[in-house]
Amino acid sequence: MGIILATSRSFSDGDLDLVARAADAGHEIVRGPAHHELHELAPLLAKADAWIAGTGPVTAAHLDAAPNLKIVARYGVGTEAVDLDAAATRGILVTNTPGANADAVADHAVGLMLAALRLIPDGDRRVRDGDWSVRRGRELGAATVGIVGFGRIGQGVAKRLDGFGPRILAADPFLTAERIRELGAEPVELDELFRTADLITLHAPGGQRLVDADRLDGIPPGTIIVNTARPDLIDEWAVAHALRDRILAGYAADTLDGDTAASASPLLAAELAEHVIVTPHLGAQTTQAVDNMGSMSLDDVLAVLAGREPAHPVQVAENAAKPAS
């Protein structure tokens, strides 16, 4: 029997009983904390043959605490938190779940666009306070939407937007202009996108800063930015200043710097509440996405524990910046 450590909160929390699937294959699922604090995980890692890891860090120290570990199956797409070099040095395979949550995140991005354009959360708050006055919004079909990062999620957003009829721009250094056109968007350079679009949605990988004071200085007044990707893509202080100065009309995000420890974010200031929408990193939290991520990660774990090659290996070179999937 193998021990499979699972530290994603939502693993096997959908319609599929993945714990039973693992048991049928002769393995036991052991739960661990999602924050990956080493002092709590070390006793569990010491016995683990495989690790289905959430968004917490997977460092060389974690791997040193797991002498029997054969695979780290990242429950999700991003591998920024995984020390891929350390895993490769120790002969530990790393996998992820590309595309498993792409539809869910694309849906959520479009939902945030509509919420920001039509001032939906602010309207709800006003009505609950007895204020039925109307603030005028804008239509999605009248917007020029710029998609930053045109991988699976960015392409999914473009498909969903097609029915609304906006002009769609896309910037992605890893795709040719011809390919972007084939996928339904106008190819532009990143700086041009920020100068042209009045609604910008971020779907690029973390580890880079795309929105800072300099870039915000050149955008059209009244622009809305949506971020369902990574919090480090933006300078939160610069965005807060741009909102106060009315350079930005709105900011809608599925995460803030620090996630659950983000209570000190300048974007949560009370005076910005009518211009800022934040959801608690729930973009990928649909039953379908949870089942997809869980099944893909467990299938790779079971393959490796049975001596087979996993279907979704992550290469060390993939730790460099690449388009979001």
Tab-separated table of C-alpha atoms in Angstrom:
chain	number	residue	atom	x	y	z
A	1	MET	CA	0.000	0.000	0.000
A	2	GLY	CA	1.202	3.485	-0.863
A	3	ILE	CA	0.573	6.624	1.171
A	4	ILE	CA	-0.725	9.577	-0.864
A	5	LEU	CA	-0.542	12.908	0.933
A	6	ALA	CA	-3.225	15.368	-0.237
A	7	THR	CA	-2.897	18.998	0.829
A	8	SER	CA	-5.431	20.620	-1.475
A	9	ARG	CA	-8.538	21.614	0.471
A	10	SER	CA	-10.923	20.619	-2.310
A	11	PHE	CA	-9.375	17.311	-3.366
A	12	SER	CA	-12.171	14.706	-3.698
A	13	ASP	CA	-14.729	17.329	-2.654
A	14	GLY	CA	-16.717	17.231	-5.894
A	15	ASP	CA	-19.018	14.572	-7.300
A	16	LEU	CA	-16.250	11.960	-7.658
A	17	ASP	CA	-15.054	9.872	-4.712
A	18	LEU	CA	-11.332	9.945	-5.416
A	19	VAL	CA	-10.445	8.626	-1.975
A	20	ALA	CA	-12.320	5.436	-2.852
A	21	ARG	CA	-10.603	5.310	-6.246
A	22	ALA	CA	-7.220	5.448	-4.540
A	23	ALA	CA	-8.270	2.758	-2.074
A	24	ASP	CA	-9.419	0.509	-4.922
A	25	ALA	CA	-5.905	0.819	-6.346
A	26	GLY	CA	-4.441	-0.201	-2.988
A	27	HIS	CA	-3.405	3.218	-1.669
A	28	GLU	CA	-4.403	5.421	1.259
A	29	ILE	CA	-5.135	9.142	1.072
A	30	VAL	CA	-3.784	11.085	4.055
A	31	ARG	CA	-4.835	14.715	4.477
A	32	GLY	CA	-2.412	17.512	5.303
A	33	PRO	CA	-2.684	21.286	5.820
A	34	ALA	CA	-3.034	23.444	2.704
A	35	HIS	CA	-0.563	26.039	3.988
A	36	HIS	CA	2.290	23.476	3.766
A	37	GLU	CA	3.972	24.605	6.987
A	38	LEU	CA	6.931	22.254	7.201
A	39	HIS	CA	6.750	21.583	10.936
A	40	GLU	CA	3.203	20.240	10.484
A	41	LEU	CA	3.828	18.420	7.210
A	42	ALA	CA	7.145	16.778	8.086
A	43	PRO	CA	5.655	13.767	9.947
A	44	LEU	CA	3.251	13.178	7.034
A	45	LEU	CA	5.914	13.650	4.377
A	46	ALA	CA	8.128	11.125	6.136
A	47	LYS	CA	5.626	8.398	5.222
A	48	ALA	CA	4.393	9.704	1.864
A	49	ASP	CA	4.997	7.928	-1.429
A	50	ALA	CA	3.166	10.612	-3.409
A	51	TRP	CA	1.984	14.149	-2.757
A	52	ILE	CA	-1.059	15.818	-4.314
A	53	ALA	CA	-0.070	19.403	-3.541
A	54	GLY	CA	-2.199	22.526	-3.441
A	55	THR	CA	-0.975	26.094	-3.858
A	56	GLY	CA	1.373	26.127	-0.855
A	57	PRO	CA	5.164	26.033	-1.265
A	58	VAL	CA	6.968	22.802	-2.130
A	59	THR	CA	10.585	23.497	-1.246
A	60	ALA	CA	13.791	21.501	-1.112
A	61	ALA	CA	13.273	21.228	2.647
A	62	HIS	CA	9.849	19.658	2.094
A	63	LEU	CA	11.325	17.158	-0.330
A	64	ASP	CA	14.181	16.325	2.053
A	65	ALA	CA	11.541	15.422	4.636
A	66	ALA	CA	10.032	12.861	2.235
A	67	PRO	CA	12.583	10.103	1.573
A	68	ASN	CA	10.045	7.821	-0.151
A	69	LEU	CA	8.423	10.470	-2.337
A	70	LYS	CA	8.141	9.567	-6.025
A	71	ILE	CA	5.836	12.286	-7.358
A	72	VAL	CA	4.482	15.728	-6.553
A	73	ALA	CA	1.186	16.066	-8.411
A	74	ARG	CA	0.365	19.766	-8.439
A	75	TYR	CA	-3.411	20.159	-8.047
A	76	GLY	CA	-3.799	22.980	-10.563
A	77	VAL	CA	-1.726	24.519	-13.331
A	78	GLY	CA	0.871	26.857	-11.828
A	79	THR	CA	4.144	25.389	-10.601
A	80	GLU	CA	5.750	28.608	-9.336
A	81	ALA	CA	5.541	27.363	-5.760
A	82	VAL	CA	7.322	24.081	-6.548
A	83	ASP	CA	11.118	23.887	-6.513
A	84	LEU	CA	11.367	21.981	-9.789
A	85	ASP	CA	15.148	21.852	-9.730
A	86	ALA	CA	15.151	20.333	-6.251
A	87	ALA	CA	12.589	17.748	-7.338
A	88	ALA	CA	14.582	16.828	-10.450
A	89	THR	CA	17.788	16.506	-8.430
A	90	ARG	CA	16.060	14.067	-6.089
A	91	GLY	CA	14.454	12.073	-8.907
A	92	ILE	CA	10.941	13.170	-7.937
A	93	LEU	CA	8.499	13.629	-10.809
A	94	VAL	CA	6.295	16.729	-10.889
A	95	THR	CA	2.958	16.875	-12.710
A	96	ASN	CA	0.139	19.385	-12.985
A	97	THR	CA	-3.403	19.528	-14.357
A	98	PRO	CA	-3.345	21.708	-17.500
A	99	GLY	CA	-6.754	22.803	-18.691
A	100	ALA	CA	-8.639	21.229	-15.792
A	101	ASN	CA	-9.974	24.525	-14.494
A	102	ALA	CA	-9.760	26.627	-17.662
A	103	ASP	CA	-13.522	26.775	-18.274
A	104	ALA	CA	-14.245	27.617	-14.648
A	105	VAL	CA	-11.735	30.478	-14.557
A	106	ALA	CA	-12.841	31.827	-17.942
A	107	ASP	CA	-16.448	31.869	-16.722
A	108	HIS	CA	-15.390	33.706	-13.574
A	109	ALA	CA	-13.376	36.283	-15.503
A	110	VAL	CA	-16.373	37.167	-17.669
A	111	GLY	CA	-18.563	37.265	-14.560
A	112	LEU	CA	-16.199	39.785	-12.963
A	113	MET	CA	-16.201	41.858	-16.156
A	114	LEU	CA	-19.976	42.104	-16.099
A	115	ALA	CA	-20.048	42.788	-12.367
A	116	ALA	CA	-17.552	45.633	-12.745
A	117	LEU	CA	-19.102	47.139	-15.889
A	118	ARG	CA	-22.653	47.038	-14.505
A	119	LEU	CA	-21.670	47.912	-10.894
A	120	ILE	CA	-23.542	44.866	-9.619
A	121	PRO	CA	-21.952	44.424	-6.148
A	122	ASP	CA	-22.269	48.156	-5.419
A	123	GLY	CA	-25.924	48.095	-6.481
A	124	ASP	CA	-26.585	45.178	-4.149
A	125	ARG	CA	-24.964	47.023	-1.224
A	126	ARG	CA	-26.969	50.181	-1.934
A	127	VAL	CA	-30.298	48.376	-2.045
A	128	ARG	CA	-29.577	46.639	1.261
A	129	ASP	CA	-28.920	50.088	2.740
A	130	GLY	CA	-32.241	51.361	1.394
A	131	ASP	CA	-30.650	53.331	-1.447
A	132	TRP	CA	-32.367	52.674	-4.767
A	133	SER	CA	-30.508	55.376	-6.686
A	134	VAL	CA	-29.000	54.230	-9.980
A	135	ARG	CA	-25.382	54.408	-11.095
A	136	ARG	CA	-25.047	54.044	-14.828
A	137	GLY	CA	-22.827	51.252	-16.126
A	138	ARG	CA	-21.452	50.209	-19.492
A	139	GLU	CA	-22.217	47.352	-21.884
A	140	LEU	CA	-19.683	44.620	-22.521
A	141	GLY	CA	-20.474	44.673	-26.238
A	142	ALA	CA	-19.382	48.309	-26.455
A	143	ALA	CA	-15.991	47.661	-24.861
A	144	THR	CA	-12.567	47.005	-26.305
A	145	VAL	CA	-11.335	44.048	-24.268
A	146	GLY	CA	-7.630	43.329	-23.970
A	147	ILE	CA	-6.646	39.790	-23.001
A	148	VAL	CA	-3.144	39.501	-21.533
A	149	GLY	CA	-1.989	35.893	-21.891
A	150	PHE	CA	-3.762	33.891	-24.584
A	151	GLY	CA	-3.420	30.330	-23.328
A	152	ARG	CA	-6.336	28.039	-22.550
A	153	ILE	CA	-8.041	30.460	-20.170
A	154	GLY	CA	-7.487	33.551	-22.298
A	155	GLN	CA	-8.828	31.710	-25.341
A	156	GLY	CA	-11.826	30.559	-23.298
A	157	VAL	CA	-12.541	34.148	-22.338
A	158	ALA	CA	-12.405	35.193	-26.010
A	159	LYS	CA	-14.904	32.472	-26.954
A	160	ARG	CA	-17.288	33.593	-24.234
A	161	LEU	CA	-16.966	37.234	-25.225
A	162	ASP	CA	-17.775	36.517	-28.862
A	163	GLY	CA	-21.502	36.464	-28.169
A	164	PHE	CA	-21.381	39.895	-26.514
A	165	GLY	CA	-19.654	41.451	-29.524
A	166	PRO	CA	-16.796	43.528	-28.114
A	167	ARG	CA	-13.563	44.230	-29.951
A	168	ILE	CA	-11.072	41.673	-28.601
A	169	LEU	CA	-7.328	42.291	-28.447
A	170	ALA	CA	-4.765	39.755	-27.237
A	171	ALA	CA	-1.105	39.991	-26.261
A	172	ASP	CA	0.962	36.854	-25.829
A	173	PRO	CA	4.676	36.619	-26.667
A	174	PHE	CA	4.442	32.864	-27.133
A	175	LEU	CA	1.884	32.929	-29.952
A	176	THR	CA	2.252	34.235	-33.491
A	177	ALA	CA	0.000	37.007	-34.721
A	178	GLU	CA	-1.505	34.572	-37.214
A	179	ARG	CA	-2.382	32.093	-34.453
A	180	ILE	CA	-3.986	34.786	-32.308
A	181	ARG	CA	-6.153	35.823	-35.248
A	182	GLU	CA	-7.142	32.193	-35.829
A	183	LEU	CA	-8.252	32.042	-32.195
A	184	GLY	CA	-10.551	35.023	-32.542
A	185	ALA	CA	-8.592	38.071	-31.370
A	186	GLU	CA	-6.548	40.940	-32.783
A	187	PRO	CA	-2.830	40.516	-31.961
A	188	VAL	CA	-1.191	43.532	-30.304
A	189	GLU	CA	1.920	44.238	-28.272
A	190	LEU	CA	1.424	44.499	-24.525
A	191	ASP	CA	1.997	48.251	-24.301
A	192	GLU	CA	-0.411	48.890	-27.153
A	193	LEU	CA	-3.036	46.744	-25.437
A	194	PHE	CA	-2.799	48.850	-22.277
A	195	ARG	CA	-3.050	52.053	-24.310
A	196	THR	CA	-6.051	50.830	-26.340
A	197	ALA	CA	-8.297	48.539	-24.282
A	198	ASP	CA	-10.835	49.934	-21.845
A	199	LEU	CA	-11.309	46.556	-20.166
A	200	ILE	CA	-8.172	44.494	-19.520
A	201	THR	CA	-8.229	40.908	-18.254
A	202	LEU	CA	-5.050	39.230	-16.998
A	203	HIS	CA	-4.316	35.565	-17.731
A	204	ALA	CA	-0.517	35.564	-17.642
A	205	PRO	CA	1.739	33.493	-15.363
A	206	GLY	CA	2.979	34.867	-12.068
A	207	GLY	CA	6.525	35.951	-11.330
A	208	GLN	CA	6.271	39.171	-13.332
A	209	ARG	CA	4.839	42.665	-12.816
A	210	LEU	CA	2.523	43.740	-15.620
A	211	VAL	CA	0.592	46.563	-13.985
A	212	ASP	CA	2.604	49.281	-12.259
A	213	ALA	CA	2.503	53.075	-11.969
A	214	ASP	CA	4.269	53.621	-15.284
A	215	ARG	CA	1.926	51.368	-17.236
A	216	LEU	CA	-1.154	52.811	-15.538
A	217	ASP	CA	-0.002	56.303	-16.475
A	218	GLY	CA	-0.623	55.543	-20.150
A	219	ILE	CA	-4.024	53.839	-20.038
A	220	PRO	CA	-7.300	55.490	-21.101
A	221	PRO	CA	-9.201	57.057	-18.179
A	222	GLY	CA	-12.057	54.838	-17.028
A	223	THR	CA	-10.303	51.537	-17.733
A	224	ILE	CA	-11.320	48.429	-15.782
A	225	ILE	CA	-8.794	45.689	-14.946
A	226	VAL	CA	-9.800	42.107	-14.134
A	227	ASN	CA	-7.276	39.721	-12.573
A	228	THR	CA	-8.128	36.041	-12.183
A	229	ALA	CA	-4.485	35.015	-12.588
A	230	ARG	CA	-1.858	35.924	-9.971
A	231	PRO	CA	-1.692	38.801	-7.459
A	232	ASP	CA	1.966	39.579	-8.187
A	233	LEU	CA	1.030	40.691	-11.709
A	234	ILE	CA	-0.076	44.026	-10.282
A	235	ASP	CA	1.311	46.685	-7.949
A	236	GLU	CA	-1.632	46.989	-5.545
A	237	TRP	CA	-0.567	50.407	-4.260
A	238	ALA	CA	-0.324	51.760	-7.810
A	239	VAL	CA	-3.761	50.358	-8.658
A	240	ALA	CA	-5.250	51.898	-5.490
A	241	HIS	CA	-3.798	55.300	-6.411
A	242	ALA	CA	-5.135	54.986	-9.972
A	243	LEU	CA	-8.603	54.206	-8.614
A	244	ARG	CA	-8.526	57.236	-6.311
A	245	ASP	CA	-7.343	59.439	-9.173
A	246	ARG	CA	-10.132	58.060	-11.429
A	247	ILE	CA	-7.586	56.777	-13.933
A	248	LEU	CA	-9.068	53.357	-13.299
A	249	ALA	CA	-12.839	52.999	-13.075
A	250	GLY	CA	-12.666	49.605	-11.456
A	251	TYR	CA	-10.572	46.640	-10.414
A	252	ALA	CA	-11.981	43.123	-10.059
A	253	ALA	CA	-9.827	40.261	-8.822
A	254	ASP	CA	-10.035	36.697	-7.622
A	255	THR	CA	-7.025	37.112	-5.353
A	256	LEU	CA	-4.969	39.709	-3.523
A	257	ASP	CA	-1.359	39.690	-2.447
A	258	GLY	CA	-1.170	37.258	0.465
A	259	ASP	CA	-4.571	35.682	-0.267
A	260	THR	CA	-6.142	34.933	3.123
A	261	ALA	CA	-3.529	37.143	4.796
A	262	ALA	CA	-4.357	40.077	2.501
A	263	SER	CA	-6.443	42.068	4.996
A	264	ALA	CA	-3.949	44.954	4.835
A	265	SER	CA	-4.208	45.306	1.057
A	266	PRO	CA	-4.719	48.935	-0.026
A	267	LEU	CA	-7.415	47.680	-2.376
A	268	LEU	CA	-9.621	46.771	0.584
A	269	ALA	CA	-9.796	50.365	1.805
A	270	ALA	CA	-13.395	51.321	2.620
A	271	GLU	CA	-13.407	54.330	0.296
A	272	LEU	CA	-12.570	52.086	-2.676
A	273	ALA	CA	-15.356	49.579	-2.053
A	274	GLU	CA	-17.579	50.847	-4.856
A	275	HIS	CA	-14.732	50.491	-7.358
A	276	VAL	CA	-13.154	47.195	-6.240
A	277	ILE	CA	-14.565	43.664	-6.416
A	278	VAL	CA	-12.632	40.820	-4.783
A	279	THR	CA	-13.574	37.147	-4.613
A	280	PRO	CA	-11.771	34.647	-2.355
A	281	HIS	CA	-9.761	32.730	-4.967
A	282	LEU	CA	-12.836	30.836	-6.123
A	283	GLY	CA	-12.306	31.048	-9.874
A	284	ALA	CA	-11.418	27.365	-10.134
A	285	GLN	CA	-13.904	26.270	-7.505
A	286	THR	CA	-16.634	24.601	-9.489
A	287	THR	CA	-17.675	21.003	-9.020
A	288	GLN	CA	-16.532	20.208	-12.547
A	289	ALA	CA	-13.116	21.831	-12.138
A	290	VAL	CA	-12.551	20.160	-8.757
A	291	ASP	CA	-13.367	16.772	-10.277
A	292	ASN	CA	-11.089	17.466	-13.260
A	293	MET	CA	-8.118	18.574	-11.152
A	294	GLY	CA	-8.575	15.738	-8.684
A	295	SER	CA	-8.913	13.055	-11.348
A	296	MET	CA	-5.925	14.260	-13.362
A	297	SER	CA	-3.642	14.551	-10.350
A	298	LEU	CA	-4.700	11.194	-8.910
A	299	ASP	CA	-4.383	9.439	-12.276
A	300	ASP	CA	-0.793	10.669	-12.559
A	301	VAL	CA	-0.034	9.554	-9.007
A	302	LEU	CA	-1.485	6.089	-9.603
A	303	ALA	CA	0.478	5.771	-12.836
A	304	VAL	CA	3.786	6.614	-11.147
A	305	LEU	CA	3.114	4.347	-8.173
A	306	ALA	CA	2.400	1.544	-10.665
A	307	GLY	CA	5.672	2.189	-12.487
A	308	ARG	CA	4.141	3.947	-15.491
A	309	GLU	CA	4.771	7.377	-16.984
A	310	PRO	CA	2.375	10.136	-15.887
A	311	ALA	CA	0.248	11.874	-18.498
A	312	HIS	CA	1.056	15.447	-17.439
A	313	PRO	CA	4.745	15.770	-16.511
A	314	VAL	CA	6.194	19.212	-15.836
A	315	GLN	CA	9.692	19.797	-17.172
A	316	VAL	CA	12.251	21.849	-15.247
A	317	ALA	CA	12.361	24.370	-18.100
A	318	GLU	CA	8.662	25.077	-17.527
A	319	ASN	CA	9.556	26.949	-14.364
A	320	ALA	CA	10.367	29.907	-16.618
A	321	ALA	CA	7.596	32.349	-17.564
A	322	LYS	CA	5.137	30.896	-20.033
A	323	PRO	CA	1.579	31.634	-21.178
A	324	ALA	CA	-1.163	30.788	-18.737
A	325	SER	CA	-3.064	27.587	-19.460
